[in-house]
Amino acid sequence: MLPRKRPGEGEAVNEGNSQSVLKKHRISSSTDSKNNQESNSSGTGSLVVGNSNSNSNKSCGEQTITEMAFDDGNPRDIDEDLHSRQLAVYGRETMRRLFASNVLVSGMQGLGVEIAKNLILAGVKSVTLHDEGTVELWDMSSNFVFSEKDLGKNRALASMQKLQELNNAVAISTLTTKLTKEQLSDFQAVVFTDINLESAIEFNEYCHNHQPPIAFIKTEVRGLFGSAFCDFGPEFTVFDVDGEEPHTGIIASISNDNPALVACVDDERLEFQDGDLVVFSEIQGMTQLNDGKPRKIKNARPYSFTLDEDTTKFGTYERGGIVTQVKEPKILNFKPLKEAIKDPGDFLLSDFSKFDRPPLLHLAFQSLDKFVSELGRFPTAGSEEDAQRLISITSDINEGLGDGKLDDINPKLLRHFAFGARAVLNPMAAMFGGIVGQEVVKACSGKFHPLFQFFYFDSLESLPTEPLDPSDLRPLNSRYDAQISVFGSKFQKKLEDAKVFVVGSGALGCEFLKNLALMGVSCGKHGKLTVTDDDVIEKSNLSRQFLFRDWNIGQPKSTVAASAASSINPLLHIEALQNRVGPETENVFNDAFWENLNVVINALDNVNARLYVDQRCLYFQKPLLESGTLGAKCNTQMVIPHLTENYGASRDPPEKQAPMCTVHSFPHNIDHCLTWARSEFEGLLEKTPAEVNAYLSNPSEYTSAMRNAGDAQARDNLERVIECLDRERCESFQDCITWARMKFEDYFANRVKQLTFTFPEDAATSTGAPFWSAPKRFPRPLQFSVTDPSHLHFIMAASILRAETFGVPVPDWVKHPKKLAEAVDKVIVPDFQPKKNVKIVTDEKATSLATASVDDSAVINELIMKLEQCRKTLPPNFRMKPIQFEKDDDTNYHMDLIAALANMRARNYSIPEVDKLKAKFIAGRIIPAIATSTAMATGLVCLELYKVIDGSHKLEDYRNTFANLALPLFSMAEPVPPKVVKHQNMSWTVWDRWIIKGNPTLRELLQWLADKGLNAYSISFGSCLLYNSMFPRHKERMDKKVADLARDVAKVELPPYRDHLDVVVACEDDEDNDVDIPQISVYFR
Amino acid sequence: MSSPSKRREMDLMKLMMTDYKVETINDGMQEFYVEFHGPKESPYQGGVWRIRVELPDAYPYKSPSIGFVNKIYHPNVDEMSGSVCLDVINQTWSPMFDLVNVFEVFLPQLLLYPNPSDPLNGEAAALMMRDRSAYEQRVKEYCEKYAKPEDAGVAGEEKSSDEELTEDEYASSDDEIAGKVDP
């Protein structure tokens, strides 16, 4: 996959935009309270993951169908409810390796605690915290578990309890005395955040030569500078170098040639690269290639590649075939620190505008180590003497480098480095905590490519633009002393008085609130932090939304997060709201609210909300700090008034959706089957019951609406309702089983027979080409058998859910295969005869809709008559219960049915089946998410926040970032400036707005524009046209006030506090060129 | 390319400038109807369809959704819902395309060259593959039955001639100016 600009936003949803914005409405108002939060918070307060909970909530008697059908032979050791989003990134194997890993984190200042947090959330087996020092006021700028009452306690001991709360399944212990290298043999990975070079080299040597090697990481953050070093041993195997799914392609032809040319269907572009290894399967004709042997490819093109193989003597290619990339493990030979420090190799670069920085920082960090070991202390902030000393140490080391000597050691930069050296800043700790946390996961699992081997970073641009007075850097005996030593106390005050709006309180939001609290943002007298989120806490949130505990499940996210943030820093002035930000809450987030803000921080999970906040920020000219994550990837985008383009100015293309015909009749991968399964689920269990209820609650209104519509759609609706209430009405559970069995026959046998009758295997198109050619796959009907567990599983899930819609009690025996099989055997299944001239796709009611020439309205009348008859036979007040799909409840059978539907269909088309977890990821559109990339993104954003609060930075000081921790890759760049439009002697950008006062009429507005040489042809308000020069009836509007038009035409309320409205005008200049003019604010009061 | 906010306006305007009958609902720009005539030299010639056009929020980044309101017999159009499984609209849409392209190029192409190998209406596809003339006969029957001009029924924002408009406008504004300047 190519790096995407905005990971994390792409919930591709077919049903329109409402779904992607709101998670809430999926939390159904369902009556099955057994799954509700009340029963979960049973007071134990413990959250079980790891190896201790296999089947703990299941009765241990007879094997149930659920286990039978999906048991993959492994113990159920992963709490999938808790870890689902993380599993979507790592997969089960990596998670199991993590669960077996013991990690040491040494140095529990800000950075240490961030790393420990990320590892504990990820769910390693144990984390040992090491620190010999005590909590100082100085630590409060960056360590979120310390409070003032911890001052003087050992740092490791003071951290333990709060870290343990994050995940009870992780064993946490402490070490408070000097480490010996032998102690390191207890761990698979060790991380040092505060260690001198000499001891580091000694420990590293021990780890490097240990059998098996112990992964060693040394990292530190000093002011606005950070470093990380990895050594995972002399021969470390990476199982998955990028975390991407293997690429695949559908073959169209293969030549008998040397080398052979393989062409693929032009359905989707191939993503192979030269040198990739691939395997082939399902090829007909040239079957020699189906041997499973990995082969190397060359000349990779969008739809073809060549194969380094002589195929001249192979069979002739006939049809079919799938090509799949084989991911090769990679062996890395790490150098020990002692060698690497002298010969660091290639540094991982993060910012091309600073390409010469890493070698300099490599030197600077060594000099600092020397400074500290000589003087026994860090350089003092503001001390020119200390700075000079550091510069001269650096210069000495540089002189000794011989050929590798740097031309310029940049004394100015070193001076800043010296000043901030003692401070651990929260944003730096958050960023490096994410990066290093991920490196530990890599070390423990072999998943993703490790950092090889040094990474250096600085964010010097975060410093205020005005030079800092050394006296301003002095400690004030406050919790912000560390931050003050870098930014000065004047700037600290600015942070404290900032008015900030954090939109969203999920994964990003939790991290942001922690960061802001530690930085002291909105903690002053005039400061105010508003956070809003309309969602409530679910179990699957807990693996990364670290301000939430299991006893908070069901509570509002914003309130819980706000109170947790207040306990990190009691001075925080925070207000938590539960409103969704959008047009419907503009009474809450009104003009005064927006105007009062200094900065807006997005912590959202969908594009629509982001676009809305972007528009608001654009309108009120507020800086917007935007970020998002997708698995190990993250991005940040700074939107600064008049300096940068806005968020909505550029977009990723929307995700491609499979065409309808493919999903309906010609699936060729499991995604197509799952899309179909979800749509069938919704049709059967949600839409039809809702349609039935709509009819029953007001039969006369419903039927007359259908009569008025009088089209095929109305007819179809009526047929469904009648079917549900008449032919297929379920009164007993046996009825539900019958229904499920009939559905099986219909979906997986009859429809396939019909399709292959209409299009036989040898059918040819008008051009003579075979109809069933790639990517189409020829389907075969299934023969139902009670001995096939997946058939039975389908019957079980379908009948249970059908019973739920009819309010029929579900008997216990349904979970016992034998008894269920007996019940299914009672069902009499009629023979199926394919019919001529029937439609394929909308074949729900294939038989009745077949003769299209029959008049719809006549049929509708007939159906309504039948329906009215049928209604009389129903019990009084009969209603069905529509079921809304909820992916995150493992006991509701929703995913069971969807996986079963998809897999049976996959079987029809010989597509490989998937397990329930994979099905859930795809059908539930679960966005993979891990704590590390989230933490890093928020750290990066907070480094930008320093610039925004200062307020006088230029464009070149800001950075947008795209990062992928899996590779690892960091790509930072200056934001793009806004597009400037010029017309006559005027120029403007998207940040400008034109204002016309005096409650103008439409004619006056047009004239006002004409005076600027602009001929307006269309004026709109929202999505409503107020004026279009092509519509004659709009001429009548000329002398109406624009505000009145908005009221009359757009039906908009203009409340008393509103004094203007904003219209979008499309216009041309005198040469008929379109001119993109700013929004116009029309003042009417 | 102009900013996305104005694309709806510009595209709608261009469509009307190209003499398509457009019917908006309460002056909304999200959803409207356009009259579409079957292309010449095709069995669909003479048929007139009411086409429902929906511009999604993300338009023009996301393709417009296009549906036939009155019935059409075509391998790539769902007979019941009227949805089009048209590759270029659903799959290869780019923000560079606009509504005029849809009505001038994509839809005529679809009617001139149906693609029976990716059918939405399998019956039509099968018939077209097996018996071209029976298929064309069926298409014509459908046109006569369901696609007469009155079936399309697009009210249209009737365009009056430019002169008329200009005259009207000038007349009234002249009056106004005259009134003010010459008391």
Coordinates of C-alpha atoms in Angstrom, one line a residue, chain A residues 213-374:
Chain A
P213 CA 20.8 -12.4 22.3
I214 CA 18.9 -9.8 24.4
A215 CA 17.5 -6.9 22.4
F216 CA 19.1 -3.7 23.6
I217 CA 17.7 -0.2 23.2
K218 CA 19.3 3.0 24.4
T219 CA 17.2 6.1 24.0
E220 CA 17.1 9.6 25.5
V221 CA 15.3 12.9 25.1
R222 CA 17.2 16.1 26.1
G223 CA 15.2 19.2 25.6
L224 CA 14.1 19.4 22.0
F225 CA 16.6 16.7 21.0
G226 CA 16.1 13.0 21.0
S227 CA 18.1 9.8 20.1
A228 CA 17.5 6.1 19.8
F229 CA 19.8 3.2 19.2
C230 CA 18.8 -0.5 18.6
D231 CA 20.9 -3.6 18.8
F232 CA 18.8 -6.8 18.5
G233 CA 21.8 -9.1 18.3
P234 CA 24.2 -10.4 15.7
E235 CA 21.6 -12.2 13.7
F236 CA 18.0 -11.0 14.1
T237 CA 15.2 -12.4 11.9
V238 CA 12.4 -10.1 10.8
F239 CA 9.4 -12.1 9.8
D240 CA 7.4 -9.3 8.3
V241 CA 9.3 -6.3 7.1
D242 CA 6.4 -3.9 6.4
G243 CA 3.2 -5.2 8.0
E244 CA 1.4 -5.1 4.7
E245 CA -0.8 -7.9 3.4
P246 CA 0.9 -9.9 0.6
H247 CA -0.1 -8.4 -2.8
T248 CA -2.1 -10.6 -5.1
G249 CA -3.2 -10.5 -8.7
I250 CA -5.6 -12.4 -11.0
I251 CA -4.0 -13.9 -14.0
A252 CA -5.3 -13.3 -17.5
S253 CA -2.5 -15.0 -19.5
I254 CA 1.0 -16.5 -19.4
S255 CA 3.2 -16.9 -22.4
N256 CA 5.2 -20.0 -23.3
D257 CA 8.5 -18.1 -23.4
N258 CA 11.8 -17.5 -21.7
P259 CA 11.4 -15.4 -19.7
A260 CA 7.6 -15.8 -19.5
L261 CA 5.3 -12.9 -19.6
V262 CA 2.5 -13.0 -17.0
A263 CA -0.5 -10.6 -17.7
C264 CA -3.1 -9.9 -15.1
V265 CA -6.7 -8.6 -15.4
D266 CA -7.0 -4.8 -15.5
D267 CA -9.3 -5.0 -12.5
E268 CA -6.8 -3.7 -10.0
R269 CA -3.3 -2.4 -10.5
L270 CA -0.6 -4.9 -9.4
E271 CA 1.6 -3.7 -6.5
F272 CA 4.5 -6.1 -7.1
Q273 CA 8.1 -4.8 -7.2
D274 CA 11.0 -6.2 -9.1
G275 CA 12.7 -8.9 -7.2
D276 CA 9.5 -9.9 -5.2
L277 CA 8.9 -13.6 -4.8
V278 CA 5.5 -15.0 -5.8
V279 CA 3.7 -18.3 -5.9
F280 CA 0.9 -19.4 -8.3
S281 CA -2.2 -21.3 -7.8
E282 CA -5.4 -22.4 -9.7
I283 CA -3.7 -22.0 -13.1
Q284 CA -5.4 -24.2 -15.7
G285 CA -3.3 -25.4 -18.6
M286 CA 0.2 -24.3 -17.5
T287 CA -0.2 -26.4 -14.3
Q288 CA 3.5 -26.7 -13.8
L289 CA 3.4 -23.3 -12.1
N290 CA 1.0 -24.5 -9.4
D291 CA 3.8 -26.2 -7.6
G292 CA 4.0 -23.7 -4.8
K293 CA 7.6 -22.9 -5.5
P294 CA 8.4 -19.2 -4.9
R295 CA 9.5 -17.5 -8.1
K296 CA 11.2 -14.2 -8.6
I297 CA 9.6 -11.5 -10.8
K298 CA 11.0 -8.8 -13.0
N299 CA 9.8 -5.9 -15.1
A300 CA 6.9 -5.3 -12.7
R301 CA 4.2 -3.2 -14.5
P302 CA 0.7 -2.1 -13.4
Y303 CA -0.8 -5.2 -15.1
S304 CA 2.0 -7.5 -16.0
F305 CA 5.4 -8.8 -15.0
T306 CA 8.0 -11.3 -16.3
L307 CA 8.9 -14.5 -14.7
D308 CA 12.5 -15.6 -14.5
E309 CA 11.6 -19.0 -15.8
D310 CA 11.6 -20.8 -19.1
T311 CA 8.0 -21.9 -19.8
T312 CA 8.4 -22.9 -23.4
K313 CA 8.1 -26.6 -22.5
F314 CA 5.2 -26.0 -20.0
G315 CA 1.6 -26.7 -20.9
T316 CA -0.3 -23.9 -22.7
Y317 CA -2.1 -21.5 -20.4
E318 CA -5.9 -21.9 -20.6
R319 CA -7.5 -19.9 -17.9
G320 CA -7.6 -19.0 -14.2
G321 CA -4.8 -18.5 -11.8
I322 CA -3.9 -16.3 -8.9
V323 CA -0.5 -14.9 -8.1
T324 CA 0.4 -14.2 -4.5
Q325 CA 3.5 -12.4 -3.1
V326 CA 5.6 -14.4 -0.7
K327 CA 6.9 -12.4 2.1
E328 CA 10.5 -13.3 2.9
P329 CA 12.0 -13.2 6.4
K330 CA 15.0 -10.8 6.5
I331 CA 18.1 -11.3 8.6
L332 CA 19.7 -8.2 10.2
N333 CA 23.2 -8.2 11.5
F334 CA 23.3 -5.6 14.2
K335 CA 26.5 -4.0 15.4
P336 CA 27.1 -3.7 19.1
L337 CA 27.1 -0.1 20.5
K338 CA 30.8 0.0 20.9
E339 CA 31.4 -0.5 17.2
A340 CA 28.3 1.4 16.0
I341 CA 29.2 4.6 17.9
K342 CA 32.4 4.8 15.8
D343 CA 30.8 3.5 12.6
P344 CA 27.2 4.5 12.8
G345 CA 26.3 3.6 9.2
D346 CA 23.2 5.3 7.7
F347 CA 21.1 7.3 10.1
L348 CA 17.4 7.1 9.8
L349 CA 16.5 10.5 8.4
S350 CA 13.3 12.3 9.4
D351 CA 13.5 15.6 7.7
F352 CA 15.2 16.3 4.4
S353 CA 15.7 19.9 5.2
K354 CA 17.9 18.8 8.0
F355 CA 19.8 16.0 6.1
D356 CA 23.1 17.1 7.7
R357 CA 21.8 17.0 11.3
P358 CA 22.0 13.3 12.3
P359 CA 25.9 13.1 12.2
L360 CA 26.1 16.3 14.2
L361 CA 23.6 15.1 16.8
H362 CA 25.5 11.8 17.0
L363 CA 28.5 13.9 18.1
A364 CA 26.4 16.2 20.3
F365 CA 25.0 13.3 22.4
Q366 CA 28.5 11.9 22.9
S367 CA 29.7 15.3 24.0
L368 CA 26.8 15.7 26.4
D369 CA 27.7 12.2 27.9
K370 CA 31.2 13.4 28.3
F371 CA 30.1 16.7 29.9
V372 CA 27.9 14.9 32.4
S373 CA 30.6 12.3 33.3
E374 CA 33.2 15.1 33.8

